[in-house]
Every structure is written in C-alpha cells, then in structure tokens.
Coordinates of C-alpha atoms (C1' of nucleotides) in Angstrom, one line a residue:
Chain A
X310 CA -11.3 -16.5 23.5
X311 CA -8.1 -15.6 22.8
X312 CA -7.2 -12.6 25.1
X313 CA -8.9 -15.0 28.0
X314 CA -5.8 -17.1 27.4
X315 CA -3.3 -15.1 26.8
X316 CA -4.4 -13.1 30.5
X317 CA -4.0 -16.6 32.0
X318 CA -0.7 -17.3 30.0
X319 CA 0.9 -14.2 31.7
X320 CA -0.9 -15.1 35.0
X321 CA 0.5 -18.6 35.2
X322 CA 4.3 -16.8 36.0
X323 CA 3.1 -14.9 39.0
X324 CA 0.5 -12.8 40.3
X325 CA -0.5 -9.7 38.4
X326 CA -2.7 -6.4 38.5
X327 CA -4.7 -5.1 35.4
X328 CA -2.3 -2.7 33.8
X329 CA 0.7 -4.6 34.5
X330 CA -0.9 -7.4 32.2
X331 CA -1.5 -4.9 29.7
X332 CA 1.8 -3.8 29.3
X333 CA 3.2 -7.3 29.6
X334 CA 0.6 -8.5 27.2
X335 CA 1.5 -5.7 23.8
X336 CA 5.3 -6.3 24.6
X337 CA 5.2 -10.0 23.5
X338 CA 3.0 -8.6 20.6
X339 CA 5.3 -5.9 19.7
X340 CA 2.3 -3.5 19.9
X341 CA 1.0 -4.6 17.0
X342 CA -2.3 -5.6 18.3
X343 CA -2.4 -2.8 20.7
X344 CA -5.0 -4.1 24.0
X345 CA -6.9 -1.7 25.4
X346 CA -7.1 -1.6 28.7
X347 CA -10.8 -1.7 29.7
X348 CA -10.7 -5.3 28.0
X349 CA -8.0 -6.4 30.8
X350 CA -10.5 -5.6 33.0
X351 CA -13.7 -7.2 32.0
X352 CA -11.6 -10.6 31.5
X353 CA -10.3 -10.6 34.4
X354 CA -13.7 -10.4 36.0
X355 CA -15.1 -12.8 33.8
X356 CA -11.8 -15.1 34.5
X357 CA -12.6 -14.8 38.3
X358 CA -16.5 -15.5 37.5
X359 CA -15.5 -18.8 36.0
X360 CA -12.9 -19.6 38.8
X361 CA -10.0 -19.3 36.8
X362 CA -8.5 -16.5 38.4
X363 CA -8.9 -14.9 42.4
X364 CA -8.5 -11.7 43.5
X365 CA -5.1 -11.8 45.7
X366 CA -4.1 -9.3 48.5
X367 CA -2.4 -6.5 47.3
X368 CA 1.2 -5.1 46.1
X369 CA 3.3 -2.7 47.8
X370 CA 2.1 0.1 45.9
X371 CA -1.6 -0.9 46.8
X372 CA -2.7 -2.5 43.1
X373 CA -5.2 -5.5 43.8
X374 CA -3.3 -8.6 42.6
X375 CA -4.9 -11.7 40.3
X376 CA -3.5 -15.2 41.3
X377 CA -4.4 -18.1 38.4
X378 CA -6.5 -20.9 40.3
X379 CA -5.6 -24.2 39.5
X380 CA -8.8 -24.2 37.3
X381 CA -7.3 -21.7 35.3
X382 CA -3.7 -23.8 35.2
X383 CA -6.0 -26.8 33.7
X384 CA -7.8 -24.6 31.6
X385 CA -4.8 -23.3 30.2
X386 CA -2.6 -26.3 29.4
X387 CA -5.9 -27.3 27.5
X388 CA -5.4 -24.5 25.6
X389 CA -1.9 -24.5 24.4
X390 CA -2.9 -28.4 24.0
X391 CA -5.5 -28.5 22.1
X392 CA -4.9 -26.7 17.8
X393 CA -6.8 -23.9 17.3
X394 CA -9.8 -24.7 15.2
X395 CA -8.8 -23.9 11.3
X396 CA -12.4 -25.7 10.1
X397 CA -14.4 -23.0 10.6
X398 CA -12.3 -20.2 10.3
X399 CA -13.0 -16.4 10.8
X400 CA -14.7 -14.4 8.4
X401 CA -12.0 -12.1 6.0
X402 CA -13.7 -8.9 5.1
X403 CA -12.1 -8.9 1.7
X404 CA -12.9 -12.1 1.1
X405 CA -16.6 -11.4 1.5
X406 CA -16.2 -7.7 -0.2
X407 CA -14.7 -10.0 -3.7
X408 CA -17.3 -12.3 -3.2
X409 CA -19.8 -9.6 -3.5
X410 CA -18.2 -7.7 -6.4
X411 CA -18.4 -11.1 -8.4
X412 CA -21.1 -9.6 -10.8
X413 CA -22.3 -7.0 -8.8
X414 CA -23.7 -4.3 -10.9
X415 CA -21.9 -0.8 -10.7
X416 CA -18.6 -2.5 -9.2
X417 CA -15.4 -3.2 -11.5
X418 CA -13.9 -6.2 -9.2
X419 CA -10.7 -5.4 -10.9
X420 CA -10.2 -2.2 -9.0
X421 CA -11.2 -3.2 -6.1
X422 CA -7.9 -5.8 -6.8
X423 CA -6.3 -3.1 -7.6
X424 CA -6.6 -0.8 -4.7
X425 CA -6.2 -3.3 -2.2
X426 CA -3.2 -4.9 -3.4
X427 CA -1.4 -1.6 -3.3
X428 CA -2.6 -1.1 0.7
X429 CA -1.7 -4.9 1.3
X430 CA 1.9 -4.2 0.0
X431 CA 2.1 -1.0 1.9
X432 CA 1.2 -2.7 4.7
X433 CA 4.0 -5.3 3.6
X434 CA 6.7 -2.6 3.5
X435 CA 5.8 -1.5 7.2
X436 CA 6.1 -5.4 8.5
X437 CA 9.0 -5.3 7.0
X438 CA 10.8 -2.7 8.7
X439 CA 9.4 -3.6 11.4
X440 CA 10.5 -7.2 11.3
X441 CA 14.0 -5.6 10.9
X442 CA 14.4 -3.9 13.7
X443 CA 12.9 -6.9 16.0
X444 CA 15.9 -8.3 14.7
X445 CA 18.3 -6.3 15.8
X446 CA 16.6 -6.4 19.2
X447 CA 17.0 -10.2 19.3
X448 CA 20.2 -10.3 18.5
X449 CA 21.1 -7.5 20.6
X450 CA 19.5 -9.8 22.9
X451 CA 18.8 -7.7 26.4
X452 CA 16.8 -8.8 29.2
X453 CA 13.3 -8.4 27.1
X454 CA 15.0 -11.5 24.9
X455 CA 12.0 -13.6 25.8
X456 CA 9.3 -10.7 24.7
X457 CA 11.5 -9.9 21.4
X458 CA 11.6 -13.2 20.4
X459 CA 7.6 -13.4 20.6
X460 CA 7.1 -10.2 19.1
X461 CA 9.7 -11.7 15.9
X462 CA 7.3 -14.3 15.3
X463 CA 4.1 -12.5 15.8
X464 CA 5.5 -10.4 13.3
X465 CA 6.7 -12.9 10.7
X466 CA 3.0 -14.4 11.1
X467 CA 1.7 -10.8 9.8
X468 CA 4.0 -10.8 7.3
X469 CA 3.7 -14.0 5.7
X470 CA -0.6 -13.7 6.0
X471 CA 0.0 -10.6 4.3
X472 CA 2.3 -12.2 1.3
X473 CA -0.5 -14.8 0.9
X474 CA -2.8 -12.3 0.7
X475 CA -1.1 -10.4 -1.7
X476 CA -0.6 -13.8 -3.7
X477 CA -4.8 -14.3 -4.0
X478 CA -4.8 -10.6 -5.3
X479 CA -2.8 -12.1 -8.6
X480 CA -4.6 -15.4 -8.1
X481 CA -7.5 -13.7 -8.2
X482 CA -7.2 -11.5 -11.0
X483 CA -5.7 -13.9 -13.6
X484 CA -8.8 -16.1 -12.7
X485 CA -11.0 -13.9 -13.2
X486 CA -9.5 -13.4 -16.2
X487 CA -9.3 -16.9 -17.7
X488 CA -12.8 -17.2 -16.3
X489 CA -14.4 -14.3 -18.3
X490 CA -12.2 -15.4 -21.6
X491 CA -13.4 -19.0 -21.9
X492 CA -17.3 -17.5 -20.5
X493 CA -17.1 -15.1 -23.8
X494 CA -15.7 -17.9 -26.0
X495 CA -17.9 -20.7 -24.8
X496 CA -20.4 -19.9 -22.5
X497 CA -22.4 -23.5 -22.5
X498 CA -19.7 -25.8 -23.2
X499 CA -16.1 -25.3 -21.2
X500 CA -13.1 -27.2 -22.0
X501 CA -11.8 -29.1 -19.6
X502 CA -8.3 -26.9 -19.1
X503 CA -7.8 -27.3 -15.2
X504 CA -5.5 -25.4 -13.2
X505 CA -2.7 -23.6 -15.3
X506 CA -1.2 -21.6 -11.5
X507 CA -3.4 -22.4 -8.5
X508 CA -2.1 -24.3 -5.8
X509 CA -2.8 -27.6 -7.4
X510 CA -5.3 -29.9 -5.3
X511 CA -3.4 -32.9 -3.7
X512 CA 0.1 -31.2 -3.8
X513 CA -0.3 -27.2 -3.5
X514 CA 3.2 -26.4 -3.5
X515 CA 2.9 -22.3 -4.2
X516 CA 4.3 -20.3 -6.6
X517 CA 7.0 -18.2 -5.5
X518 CA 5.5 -15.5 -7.5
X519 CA 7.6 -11.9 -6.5
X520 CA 5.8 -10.1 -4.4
X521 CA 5.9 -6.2 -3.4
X522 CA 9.0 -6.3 -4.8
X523 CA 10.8 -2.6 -4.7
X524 CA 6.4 -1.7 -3.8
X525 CA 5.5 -1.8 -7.1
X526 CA 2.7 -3.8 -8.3
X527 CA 2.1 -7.5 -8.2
X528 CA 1.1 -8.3 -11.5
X529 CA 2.7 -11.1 -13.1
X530 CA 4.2 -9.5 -16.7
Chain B
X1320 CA -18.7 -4.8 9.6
X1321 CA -18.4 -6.9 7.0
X1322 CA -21.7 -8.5 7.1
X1323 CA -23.1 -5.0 7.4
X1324 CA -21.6 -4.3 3.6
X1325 CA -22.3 -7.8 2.7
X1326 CA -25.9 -7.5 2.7
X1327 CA -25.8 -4.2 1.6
X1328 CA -24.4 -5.6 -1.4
X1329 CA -26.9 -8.6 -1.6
X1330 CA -29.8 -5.8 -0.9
X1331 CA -28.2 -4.2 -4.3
X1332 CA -30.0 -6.1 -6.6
X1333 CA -33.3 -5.9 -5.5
X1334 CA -35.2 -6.0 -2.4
X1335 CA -34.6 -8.7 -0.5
X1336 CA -36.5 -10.5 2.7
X1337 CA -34.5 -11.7 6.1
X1338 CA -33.6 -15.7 5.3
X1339 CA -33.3 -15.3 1.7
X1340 CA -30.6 -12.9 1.9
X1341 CA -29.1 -15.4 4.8
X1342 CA -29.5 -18.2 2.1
X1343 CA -27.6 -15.7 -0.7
X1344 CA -24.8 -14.8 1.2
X1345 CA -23.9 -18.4 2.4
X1346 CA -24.3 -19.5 -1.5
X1347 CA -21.6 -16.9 -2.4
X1348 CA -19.6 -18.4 0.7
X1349 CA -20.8 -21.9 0.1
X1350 CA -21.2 -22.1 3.6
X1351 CA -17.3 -21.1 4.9
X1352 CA -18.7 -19.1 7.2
X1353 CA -22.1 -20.4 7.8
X1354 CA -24.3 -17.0 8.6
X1355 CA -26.6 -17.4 11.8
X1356 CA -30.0 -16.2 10.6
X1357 CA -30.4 -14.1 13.9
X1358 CA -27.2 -12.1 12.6
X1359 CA -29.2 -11.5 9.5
X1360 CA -32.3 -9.2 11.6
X1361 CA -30.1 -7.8 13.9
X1362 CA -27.9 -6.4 11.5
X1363 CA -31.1 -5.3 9.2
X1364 CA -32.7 -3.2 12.2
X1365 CA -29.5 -1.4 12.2
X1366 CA -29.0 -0.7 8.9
X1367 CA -32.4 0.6 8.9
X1368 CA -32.0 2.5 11.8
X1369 CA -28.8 4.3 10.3
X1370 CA -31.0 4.8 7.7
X1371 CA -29.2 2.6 4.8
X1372 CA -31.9 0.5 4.6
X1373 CA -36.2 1.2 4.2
X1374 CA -38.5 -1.7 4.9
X1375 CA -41.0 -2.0 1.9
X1376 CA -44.1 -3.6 1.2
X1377 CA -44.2 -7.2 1.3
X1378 CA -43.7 -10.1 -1.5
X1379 CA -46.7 -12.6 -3.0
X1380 CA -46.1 -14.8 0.6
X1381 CA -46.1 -11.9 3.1
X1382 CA -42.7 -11.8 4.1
X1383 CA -41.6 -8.0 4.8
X1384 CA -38.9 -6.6 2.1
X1385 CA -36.0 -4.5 2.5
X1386 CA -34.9 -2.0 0.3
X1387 CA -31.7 -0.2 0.3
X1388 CA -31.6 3.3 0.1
X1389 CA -29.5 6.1 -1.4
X1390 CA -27.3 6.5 1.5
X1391 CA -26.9 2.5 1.6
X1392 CA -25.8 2.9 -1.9
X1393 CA -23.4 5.7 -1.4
X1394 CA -22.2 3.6 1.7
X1395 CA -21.6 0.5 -0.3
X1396 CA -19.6 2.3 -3.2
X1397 CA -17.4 3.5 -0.2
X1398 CA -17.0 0.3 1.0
X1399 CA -16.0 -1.1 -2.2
X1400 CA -13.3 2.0 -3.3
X1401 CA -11.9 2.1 -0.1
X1402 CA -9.0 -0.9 0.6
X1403 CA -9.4 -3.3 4.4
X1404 CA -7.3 -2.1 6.3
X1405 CA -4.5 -4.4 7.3
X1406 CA -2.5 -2.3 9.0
X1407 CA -3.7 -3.1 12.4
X1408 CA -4.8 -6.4 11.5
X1409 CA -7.2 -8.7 13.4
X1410 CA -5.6 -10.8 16.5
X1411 CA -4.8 -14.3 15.2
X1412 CA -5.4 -16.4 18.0
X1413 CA -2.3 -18.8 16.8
X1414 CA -0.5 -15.8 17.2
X1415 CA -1.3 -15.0 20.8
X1416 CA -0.6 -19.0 21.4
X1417 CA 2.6 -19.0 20.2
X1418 CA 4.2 -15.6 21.9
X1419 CA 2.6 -16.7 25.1
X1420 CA 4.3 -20.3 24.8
X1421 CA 7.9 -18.2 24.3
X1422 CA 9.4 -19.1 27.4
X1423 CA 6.5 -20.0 29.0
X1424 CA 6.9 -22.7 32.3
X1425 CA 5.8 -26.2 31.8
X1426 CA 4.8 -25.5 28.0
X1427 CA 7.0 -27.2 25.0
X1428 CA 6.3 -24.8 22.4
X1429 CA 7.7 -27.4 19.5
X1430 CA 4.7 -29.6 20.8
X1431 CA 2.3 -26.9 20.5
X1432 CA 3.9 -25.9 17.1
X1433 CA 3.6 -29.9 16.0
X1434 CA -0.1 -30.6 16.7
X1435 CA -1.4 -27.2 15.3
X1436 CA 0.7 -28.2 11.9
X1437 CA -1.4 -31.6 12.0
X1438 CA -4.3 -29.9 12.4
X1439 CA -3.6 -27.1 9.8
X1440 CA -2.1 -29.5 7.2
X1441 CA -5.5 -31.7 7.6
X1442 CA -8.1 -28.3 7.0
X1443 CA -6.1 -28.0 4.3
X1444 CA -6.3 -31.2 2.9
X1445 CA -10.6 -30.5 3.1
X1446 CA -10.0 -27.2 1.7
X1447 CA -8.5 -28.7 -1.6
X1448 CA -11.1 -31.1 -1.7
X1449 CA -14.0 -28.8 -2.0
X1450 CA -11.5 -26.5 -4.4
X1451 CA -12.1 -29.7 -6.7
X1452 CA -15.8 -29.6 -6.5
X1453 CA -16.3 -25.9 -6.6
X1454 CA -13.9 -26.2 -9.9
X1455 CA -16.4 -28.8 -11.0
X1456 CA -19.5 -26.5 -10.4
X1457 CA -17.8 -23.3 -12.2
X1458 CA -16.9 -25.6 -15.3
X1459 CA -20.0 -27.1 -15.9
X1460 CA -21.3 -23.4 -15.1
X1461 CA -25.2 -23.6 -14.5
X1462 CA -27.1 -21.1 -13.6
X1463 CA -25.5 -20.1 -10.5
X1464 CA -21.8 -19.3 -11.9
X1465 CA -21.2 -16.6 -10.2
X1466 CA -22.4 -17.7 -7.0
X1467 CA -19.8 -20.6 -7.8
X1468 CA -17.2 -18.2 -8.8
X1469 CA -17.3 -16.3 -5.7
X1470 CA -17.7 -19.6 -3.7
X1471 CA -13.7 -20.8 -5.6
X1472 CA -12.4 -17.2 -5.1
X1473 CA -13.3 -17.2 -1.5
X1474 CA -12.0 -21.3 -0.9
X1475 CA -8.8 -20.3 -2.4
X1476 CA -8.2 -17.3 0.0
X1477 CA -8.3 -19.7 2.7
X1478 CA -6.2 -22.4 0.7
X1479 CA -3.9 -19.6 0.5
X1480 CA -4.3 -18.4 3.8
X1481 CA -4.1 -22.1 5.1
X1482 CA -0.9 -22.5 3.4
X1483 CA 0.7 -19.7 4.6
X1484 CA 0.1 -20.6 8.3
X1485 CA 1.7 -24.3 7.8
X1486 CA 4.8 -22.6 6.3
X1487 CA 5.0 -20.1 9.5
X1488 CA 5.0 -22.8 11.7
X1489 CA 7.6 -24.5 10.0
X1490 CA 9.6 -21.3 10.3
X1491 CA 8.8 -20.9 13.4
X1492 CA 10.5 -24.4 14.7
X1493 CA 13.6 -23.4 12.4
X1494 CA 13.8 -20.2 13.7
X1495 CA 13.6 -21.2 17.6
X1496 CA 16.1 -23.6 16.9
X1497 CA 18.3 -21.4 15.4
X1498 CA 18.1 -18.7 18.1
X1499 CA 18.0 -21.6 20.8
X1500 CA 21.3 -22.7 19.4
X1501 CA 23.1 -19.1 19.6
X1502 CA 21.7 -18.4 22.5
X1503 CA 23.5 -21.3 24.3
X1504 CA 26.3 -21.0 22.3
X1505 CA 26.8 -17.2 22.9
X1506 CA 24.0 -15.8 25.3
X1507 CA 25.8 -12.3 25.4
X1508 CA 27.7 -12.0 22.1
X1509 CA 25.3 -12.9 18.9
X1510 CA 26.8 -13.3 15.9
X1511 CA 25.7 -11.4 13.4
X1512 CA 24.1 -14.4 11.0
X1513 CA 21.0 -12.9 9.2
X1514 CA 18.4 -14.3 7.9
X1515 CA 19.2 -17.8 5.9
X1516 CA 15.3 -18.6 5.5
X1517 CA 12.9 -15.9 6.2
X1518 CA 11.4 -14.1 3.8
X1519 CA 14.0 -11.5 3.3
X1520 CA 13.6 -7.8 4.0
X1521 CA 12.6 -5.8 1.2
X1522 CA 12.2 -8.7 -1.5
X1523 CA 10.3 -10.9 0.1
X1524 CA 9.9 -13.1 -2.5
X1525 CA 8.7 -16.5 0.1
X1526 CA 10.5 -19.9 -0.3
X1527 CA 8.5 -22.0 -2.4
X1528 CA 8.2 -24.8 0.8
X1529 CA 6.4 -27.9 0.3
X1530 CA 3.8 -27.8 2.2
X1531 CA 1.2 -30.8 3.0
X1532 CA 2.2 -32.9 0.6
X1533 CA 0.9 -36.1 0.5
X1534 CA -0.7 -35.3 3.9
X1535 CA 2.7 -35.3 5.8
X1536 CA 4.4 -33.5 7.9
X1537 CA 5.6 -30.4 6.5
X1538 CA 9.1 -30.2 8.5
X1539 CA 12.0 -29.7 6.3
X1540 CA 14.6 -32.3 6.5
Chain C
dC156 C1' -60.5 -34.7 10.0
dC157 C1' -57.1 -33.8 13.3
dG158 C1' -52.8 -33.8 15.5
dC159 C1' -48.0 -33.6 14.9
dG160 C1' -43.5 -32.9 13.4
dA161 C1' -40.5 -30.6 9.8
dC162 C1' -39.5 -26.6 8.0
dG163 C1' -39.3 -21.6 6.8
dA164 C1' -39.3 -17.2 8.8
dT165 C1' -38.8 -13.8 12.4
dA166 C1' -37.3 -12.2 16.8
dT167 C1' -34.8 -12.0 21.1
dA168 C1' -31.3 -12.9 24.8
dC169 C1' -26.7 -13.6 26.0
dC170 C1' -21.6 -13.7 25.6
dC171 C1' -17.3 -11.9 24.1
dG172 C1' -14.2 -8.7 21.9
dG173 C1' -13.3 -3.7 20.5
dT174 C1' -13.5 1.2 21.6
dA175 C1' -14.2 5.2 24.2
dT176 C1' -14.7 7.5 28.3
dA177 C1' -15.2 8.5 33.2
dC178 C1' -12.8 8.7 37.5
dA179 C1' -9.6 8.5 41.1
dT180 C1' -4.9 8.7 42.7
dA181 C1' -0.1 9.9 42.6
dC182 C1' 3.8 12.2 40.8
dT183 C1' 6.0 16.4 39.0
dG184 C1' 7.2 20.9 38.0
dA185 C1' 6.1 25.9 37.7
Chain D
dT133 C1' 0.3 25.1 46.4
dC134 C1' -1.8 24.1 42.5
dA135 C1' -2.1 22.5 37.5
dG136 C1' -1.0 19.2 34.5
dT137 C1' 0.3 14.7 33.4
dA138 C1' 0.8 9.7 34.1
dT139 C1' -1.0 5.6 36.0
dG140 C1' -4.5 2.5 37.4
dT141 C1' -9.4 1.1 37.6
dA142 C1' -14.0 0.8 36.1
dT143 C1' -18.0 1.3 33.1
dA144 C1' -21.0 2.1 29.0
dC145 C1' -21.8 1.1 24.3
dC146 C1' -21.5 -1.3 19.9
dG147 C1' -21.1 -5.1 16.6
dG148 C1' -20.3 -9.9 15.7
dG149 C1' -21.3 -14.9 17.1
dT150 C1' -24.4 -18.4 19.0
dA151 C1' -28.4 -20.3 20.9
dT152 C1' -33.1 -20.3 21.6
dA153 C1' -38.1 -18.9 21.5
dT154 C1' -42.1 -18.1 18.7
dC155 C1' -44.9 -18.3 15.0
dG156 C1' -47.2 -20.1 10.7
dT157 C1' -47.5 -23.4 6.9
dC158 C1' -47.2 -27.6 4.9
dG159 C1' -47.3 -32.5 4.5
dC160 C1' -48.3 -36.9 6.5
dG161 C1' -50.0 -40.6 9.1
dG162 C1' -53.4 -41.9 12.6

DNA sequence: CCGCGACGATATACCCGGTATACATACTGA
DNA sequence: TCAGTATGTATACCGGGTATATCGTCGCGG
C-alpha cells in the first residue's frame, strides 16, 4: 500500500498524468527504488476505482490528467497520521535463509555469513558514495532542493538498515559460536551466562562495533 | 521467493505434507511472520510444476507427501551460496512516507517522524520481551533447540533492524533541523559544514545512540 | 445414537506489487 | 520522407498476502 500513497502524496500538489508521476515519484527516491511504469498505471485505476482519484480534462500537450478527490485528501492525511505497522513486519529473505541453515544438513551457516556479509558491505560502499554526492546536491541546493533532501534521507535509511544488517552478520556468528561451544561442553545442563554483546533486553544500547570499515571484513578480532 | 526456498529447505529433510511444513516454518519463525496455510499449496503446485518438487505416496493418515527432487536440491544449494541481494533493496514503506512528507502542504513531517518513533520504540520494547523468552527456551534447550535457535537469530534481526529505524528517525529530525536552519540562514550560499552526526562516509562506524531506553523518547537532548 | 462444533487439512479466489512487453504518438536527424 | 528514438499509455503474467470455502475426523453433550 505504499506506492498507493505515495501516488496520492504527489497528487495532493496538483493535477498529474501517469509518467509525470513516475518521474516525480524516483526523483524523491533518488532512483533507488526505481518504479516501473506500468505500476503507475494500474494504481491509478485502482485509486480512481476507490474514489480517491478522477480522471481530469487534459494538458496542453493532450496527457489525460489525475485530480486527488477529497476522499483521497482524507485517505491520505490518515496515512502520514497513522505509524506504519512495525508488529508484524515484512518477511527478510535472509532472515528466513539463516533460519533454515540452522542445522540444515549439507549447509555450513557460517558461509552463508560469510558471503553475505561481504555483498552487504559492498552494498554499503555504494550507499555511501551515493549518500556523498546527495550531499553535495543539497548543499548545492538548486531548485530540486525539496527532491534532494528526500532522496538524502531515503538514502541514509538504506544505509543505516544495511549497517544493522551487517551488525546481525557478527551477532550472528559469535552466537552461533558461543551456542555450539557451551552445546559441546554441556549439552543437558547450560549455565546460566546471559548476554555477553547482544542488545541487552530492557536497555539495548548497540555496540558501535566498526563496520565495513576500509571493505574488509566485519569480524570482531 | 523466499518462501519458495524456505520450504524447499524444510522439504530437505524428508518428505513433508502441506500444514506440517506450514507448522515447521512458523516454529523456526516462532510465528514473526505468521505463514497463511493457503501460501503453503500454492507455492507447492509451483514448485512442483517447475519441477523442484514430486508428490509421493501418502503417510499412515492419508495426507499426500512431497518430495523434493534433484533439481529442488541443486536449486536450494544455489539459494544458499548465492548472497540476497541488497542492492536494489525492497521499498520501505517509512521511506516512501517520509520523502513524500519533504515539503509536502498541510503535513508536519516532525509529527509524522514523532508518532512513528512511539510506535517503533514500543515494537521494540515486545521485541525484547520475547528475546527474553526465546533466551529462556535455547538455554534450557529441549528438544526443539534449533527450532529455538533459529526462532532468537531471526528476533534479533528485527531487534536490530527495529533499532536501526528509531535511530534514523532521530537523524532524521536532527538533520531537517540542521538543513532547515541553513536554509533560512543562507538559502543560496551553504556553508560547507559536513556531516557532525551521520554515519560518516567511508567509516561508518554508527553512533552508539540510546535508543528506547526505559521506553522513552529517543530524542537527543 | 446422533448431531454439532472444533479442529486439521486442502483448495480456491482475490488483491496488490513487480516485471516485461505491446502499442501508439511525436520528435529528430540522415 | 522515412527510420530510429523517446515519450506516454496500457496490458499480461507472476509471486506473495489474505480471506474464505470445503471436506473429514474427532470429541462431546443432548
């Protein structure tokens, strides 16, 4: 339900036609979730379905334009009212694929660790630059200030998801390690050690552990 | 396709019928992401029709078993070795919220940026309750540990994950007050100030916030 | 004994998002 | 003038998410 929105978001400053919203839509999002067309299209039918949106007359240059209803203003202020839901959150492939390899036969979980920490940090390294030269657009600050600023934060939201991730990698690993070690030693009876490095329950201030730094590994020494 | 793999990876061990592998793959979750059982057919007759996946015979009660075959096996090594990609990440629907309230008319992005925190900051707190329990579980390890290992790996992913978004949005309200403040103060000339708070470019080691502490707000002082 | 609801198991219909592709129009340059 | 390209619109298909329909079995009370 998100692109819904976001259609009606860009709708709310004026009427629109399909391709312009595109545009308008990847240029607050830097590109980085590029939109493809053919979904501006179905939403907006399904918007003008649902009342939220009506087909208005036309443009000089003959593009049918969309005009929000005030259905869709209502909907919409709901929207930027009302959190987005974090209790029952969307499924993370890799959280499923480690959840799998935990004593799967065949699978060594610590590659799969491995291999997707070094893609998560690569990944990392191109936020990075990225975010960089969204800087210098910002300050720069043209007429596209609004849209830079947007794609800045998008951006910073990748890049900080992808830190965390990159953090569970280690978490994960050292775990699993401290798991198997007091499993060989006593496999009936565990002692009571709780938590050396998690994000403690009650207080989980994180670990600044280094990250991706110079894009080597994360390991902790 | 993540379910796809996932009971491809349940289907692994040994052949499996339709709800028990919807009851497996929730216990190895511990029902984050409750699975619908309808998900669990449809995505069965695909795998069998792209031939991953043989129906056998049936079990003592008559329920009809699936088998994975050796193409579902060479498929699920493939899904292991091979990293998620993050470089064109899922949309975030926060995301889209947040560079749609960027200048938007008649929206107060702090607002939005407040009551998300609240509602972030509170699945957080139920996050790090049921980190306790599933600690519990793996500890006094029973006969399902590594369904309960799984269960902790995958909770503290979105602990992490869940952290990570309450720090953006602080940054977020820092950051637009920083760039509101320039703005006004020099709309055409920025100064060239980079960078006080953000994770930095290229060592992006993040600062260690405090973050849902005591249930409070997470703004800095 | 019979009906009835609870539950386990299977199947199907619908919506939305993601991707690719068809198609039409207009602009441009050899 | 015609080919090629860019722009704009529309449609088909797939997979995931949700709800619902349909059975059969079991247990339980009338």
């Amino acid at each position: 339900m998100s692109i819904r929105h976001g259609l009606l978001a860009l709708l709310e400053r004026g009427p629109r036609y399909g391709s312009q919203l595109r545009t308008e839509f990847e240029s607050r999002t830097g590109s980085t979730w590029p939109l493809n067309v053919g979904q501006v299209y179905t939403t907006l039918s399904r918007l003008e379905r649902d009342g939220m949106v009506a087909q208005g007359g036309e443009d000089g240059a003959g593009h049918t334009l969309y005009t929000i209803t005030d259905d869709g203003r209502a909907e919409l202020r709901a929207w930027f009212e009302k959190p987005v839901d974090r209790t029952s959150p969307a499924r993370d492939e890799l959280a499923i694929k480690l959840a799998m390899a935990v004593g799967a036969p065949n699978v060594d979980i610590r590659d799969v660790i491995q291999s997707q920490r070094r893609h998560t940090v690569k990944a990392m390294q191109d936020y990075t630059r990225l975010k960089a030269q969204a800087l210098l657009a910002v300050e720069s600050g043209g007429a596209r200030e609004r849209d830079d600023v947007a794609w800045l934060l998008v951006l910073e939201q990748l890049i900080f998801q992808t830190e965390a991730e990159a953090r569970w990698l280690d978490h994960c690993e050292s775990r699993l390690i401290r798991l198997s070690a007091t499993a060989r030693s006593a496999p009936d009876a565990p002692d009571a050690q709780s938590e050396p490095d998690a994000p403690a329950a009650g207080a989980p201030a994180p670990a600044p552990a280094p990250v991706a730094r110079a894009g080597a590994r994360t390991d902790r020494p």
